[in-house]
CSV table of C-alpha atoms in Angstrom, one decimal:
chain,number,residue,atom,x,y,z
A,1,MET,CA,-66.4,65.1,128.7
A,2,GLU,CA,-69.4,62.9,127.1
A,3,PRO,CA,-70.7,60.3,129.5
A,4,GLU,CA,-69.8,56.8,128.6
A,5,GLU,CA,-72.9,54.3,127.6
A,6,LYS,CA,-72.3,50.8,129.3
A,7,GLN,CA,-73.3,47.9,128.0
A,8,GLY,CA,-74.1,45.0,129.9
A,9,PRO,CA,-74.0,41.5,129.0
A,10,MET,CA,-78.2,41.2,128.5
A,11,MET,CA,-78.1,44.7,126.0
A,12,PRO,CA,-79.3,44.0,122.7
A,13,ASN,CA,-77.1,45.0,119.3
A,14,VAL,CA,-79.6,46.3,117.3
A,15,ASP,CA,-79.1,45.6,113.7
A,16,ALA,CA,-80.4,47.0,110.2
A,17,ASP,CA,-81.3,43.4,109.1
A,18,THR,CA,-81.8,41.5,112.1
A,19,VAL,CA,-82.2,41.4,115.4
A,20,GLN,CA,-79.6,39.8,117.6
A,21,VAL,CA,-79.7,39.2,121.5
A,22,GLU,CA,-76.3,38.6,123.3
A,23,VAL,CA,-77.2,36.0,125.9
A,24,GLU,CA,-74.2,33.9,127.7
A,25,GLY,CA,-71.7,35.1,125.5
A,26,GLN,CA,-73.3,33.5,122.3
A,27,ARG,CA,-75.2,35.7,119.6
A,28,THR,CA,-78.4,34.5,118.1
A,29,SER,CA,-80.9,35.7,115.8
A,30,ALA,CA,-84.6,36.8,116.7
A,31,ILE,CA,-85.5,36.3,113.6
A,32,GLU,CA,-83.9,33.2,112.0
A,33,GLY,CA,-86.9,30.9,111.9
A,34,VAL,CA,-89.3,33.6,109.9
A,35,SER,CA,-86.4,34.1,107.5
A,36,ALA,CA,-85.8,30.4,106.8
A,37,THR,CA,-89.6,29.9,106.2
A,38,GLN,CA,-89.8,33.0,103.6
A,39,SER,CA,-86.8,31.7,102.1
A,40,LYS,CA,-88.5,28.6,101.2
A,41,GLU,CA,-91.5,30.1,100.4
A,42,GLN,CA,-89.1,32.0,97.5
A,43,TRP,CA,-88.0,29.4,96.2
A,44,GLN,CA,-90.9,27.6,95.5
A,45,LYS,CA,-92.4,30.8,94.1
A,46,LEU,CA,-89.6,31.0,91.7
A,47,GLY,CA,-89.3,27.1,90.7
A,48,GLU,CA,-93.1,27.7,89.9
A,49,GLN,CA,-92.6,30.4,87.8
A,50,THR,CA,-89.5,28.6,85.9
A,51,SER,CA,-91.8,25.2,85.3
A,52,ARG,CA,-95.0,27.6,84.5
A,53,PHE,CA,-92.2,29.2,81.7
A,54,LEU,CA,-91.0,26.0,80.7
A,55,SER,CA,-94.1,24.9,80.2
A,56,GLU,CA,-95.6,26.9,78.0
A,57,LEU,CA,-91.9,27.8,76.3
A,58,PRO,CA,-92.9,25.8,73.1
A,59,ALA,CA,-95.8,27.9,72.5
A,60,TYR,CA,-94.0,31.1,72.9
A,61,VAL,CA,-91.3,29.5,70.8
A,62,GLY,CA,-94.0,28.6,68.1
A,63,GLU,CA,-95.4,31.9,68.1
A,64,PHE,CA,-92.2,33.8,67.9
A,65,PHE,CA,-91.0,31.7,64.7
A,66,ASN,CA,-94.9,32.3,63.3
A,67,GLU,CA,-94.7,35.2,63.3
A,68,TYR,CA,-91.1,36.1,62.2
A,69,ARG,CA,-90.5,33.2,59.7
A,70,ARG,CA,-89.5,35.0,56.8
A,71,PRO,CA,-87.1,37.0,58.3
A,72,LEU,CA,-85.5,33.8,60.4
A,73,LEU,CA,-85.5,31.8,57.1
A,74,THR,CA,-83.4,34.9,55.6
A,75,ILE,CA,-81.0,34.6,58.0
A,76,GLY,CA,-81.2,31.0,58.5
A,77,LEU,CA,-79.7,31.0,54.6
A,78,ILE,CA,-77.6,33.7,54.5
A,79,LEU,CA,-75.7,31.7,57.2
A,80,ALA,CA,-75.7,28.7,55.8
A,81,ILE,CA,-74.3,30.2,52.7
A,82,VAL,CA,-71.4,31.6,54.7
A,83,LEU,CA,-70.4,28.6,56.0
A,84,PHE,CA,-70.7,26.7,52.5
A,85,GLY,CA,-68.3,29.3,51.6
A,86,LYS,CA,-66.1,28.8,54.4
A,87,ILE,CA,-65.8,25.3,53.8
A,88,ALA,CA,-65.3,25.4,50.2
A,89,LEU,CA,-62.4,28.1,50.7
A,90,ALA,CA,-60.8,25.6,53.0
A,91,ILE,CA,-61.5,22.4,51.3
A,92,LEU,CA,-59.8,25.0,48.4
A,93,GLY,CA,-57.0,25.8,50.5
A,94,ALA,CA,-56.0,22.1,51.6
A,95,ILE,CA,-56.1,20.8,47.8
A,96,ASN,CA,-54.1,24.5,47.1
A,97,ASP,CA,-51.7,22.7,49.5
A,98,VAL,CA,-50.8,19.8,47.6
A,99,PRO,CA,-47.9,19.8,45.7
A,100,LEU,CA,-48.3,19.8,41.9
A,101,LEU,CA,-52.0,19.4,41.9
A,102,ALA,CA,-52.4,23.2,41.6
A,103,PRO,CA,-50.4,23.3,38.4
A,104,SER,CA,-52.1,20.1,37.2
A,105,LEU,CA,-55.4,21.7,37.8
A,106,GLU,CA,-54.9,25.0,36.1
A,107,LEU,CA,-53.1,22.9,33.0
A,108,ILE,CA,-56.5,21.3,32.9
A,109,GLY,CA,-58.6,24.3,33.0
A,110,ILE,CA,-56.6,25.8,30.5
A,111,GLY,CA,-56.8,22.9,28.4
A,112,TYR,CA,-60.6,23.1,28.7
A,113,VAL,CA,-60.7,27.1,27.9
A,114,ILE,CA,-58.7,25.9,24.6
A,115,TRP,CA,-61.1,23.4,23.7
A,116,PHE,CA,-64.3,25.0,24.4
A,117,VAL,CA,-63.2,28.3,22.1
A,118,PHE,CA,-62.5,26.0,19.2
A,119,ARG,CA,-65.4,23.8,19.3
A,120,TYR,CA,-68.2,26.9,20.6
A,121,LEU,CA,-66.9,30.0,19.8
A,122,LEU,CA,-64.8,30.0,16.5
A,123,LYS,CA,-67.5,29.6,14.1
A,124,ALA,CA,-71.1,31.2,14.0
A,125,SER,CA,-72.5,27.5,13.2
A,126,THR,CA,-71.2,26.5,16.3
A,127,ARG,CA,-72.2,29.7,18.3
A,128,SER,CA,-76.0,29.3,17.4
A,129,GLU,CA,-75.7,26.3,18.8
A,130,LEU,CA,-74.3,26.8,22.0
A,131,ALA,CA,-77.1,29.9,22.3
A,132,ASN,CA,-79.9,26.9,21.5
A,133,ASP,CA,-78.1,24.5,24.1
A,134,PHE,CA,-78.1,27.5,26.9
A,135,GLY,CA,-81.8,28.2,25.7
A,136,ALA,CA,-82.7,24.6,26.4
A,137,VAL,CA,-81.2,24.3,29.7
A,138,LYS,CA,-82.5,27.7,30.7
A,139,SER,CA,-86.3,26.9,29.6
A,140,GLN,CA,-85.9,23.5,31.8
A,141,VAL,CA,-84.4,25.5,34.8
A,142,LEU,CA,-87.1,28.3,34.6
A,143,GLY,CA,-89.9,26.7,33.0
A,144,GLU,CA,-92.6,27.3,30.7
A,145,ARG,CA,-93.1,30.8,32.7
A,146,ASP,CA,-89.9,32.3,30.5
A,147,LYS,CA,-92.0,31.7,27.2
A,148,LEU,CA,-94.8,33.9,29.1
A,149,LEU,CA,-92.5,36.4,30.2
A,150,ASP,CA,-91.0,36.3,26.4
A,151,ARG,CA,-94.4,36.7,24.9
A,152,PHE,CA,-95.1,39.5,27.2
A,153,ALA,CA,-92.1,41.4,26.4
A,154,SER,CA,-92.5,41.4,22.3
A,155,LYS,CA,-96.2,42.3,23.0
A,156,SER,CA,-94.7,45.2,25.0
A,157,ASP,CA,-92.4,45.8,22.3
A,158,ASP,CA,-95.0,46.1,19.5
A,159,ILE,CA,-97.1,49.3,21.3
């Protein structure tokens, strides 16, 4: 038989985290005061680190944006295009749901295509007029650089 260990009312119970002593039926922690001050110090350190990080955050963001400006702008433009496309499709879907509006718009489009073919595509003189108009719009959009590229292209063809 194993001898039984007797614990009296004054024997301490040892815990891994804190030392607790039982005195007259009440348990009190011997490290309570120390852990409370350590806890306050930890919270103060955490608060200081957080405030330091938040005060330096604009500098971090500025450095990050300066370093990755082009990729961020590219991603932003792609997201803006996707968003615009979704909005445009939603608007077109709403217009398509209006009764008699979609068929009437289709008729207007067919009428415009017929007018365009008769106006610009049937005769050679009107096709050249369309090409000149297209060239004028192209030079307005691209500027004089387009003419310089045409000159270089014609010189390389001569060689």
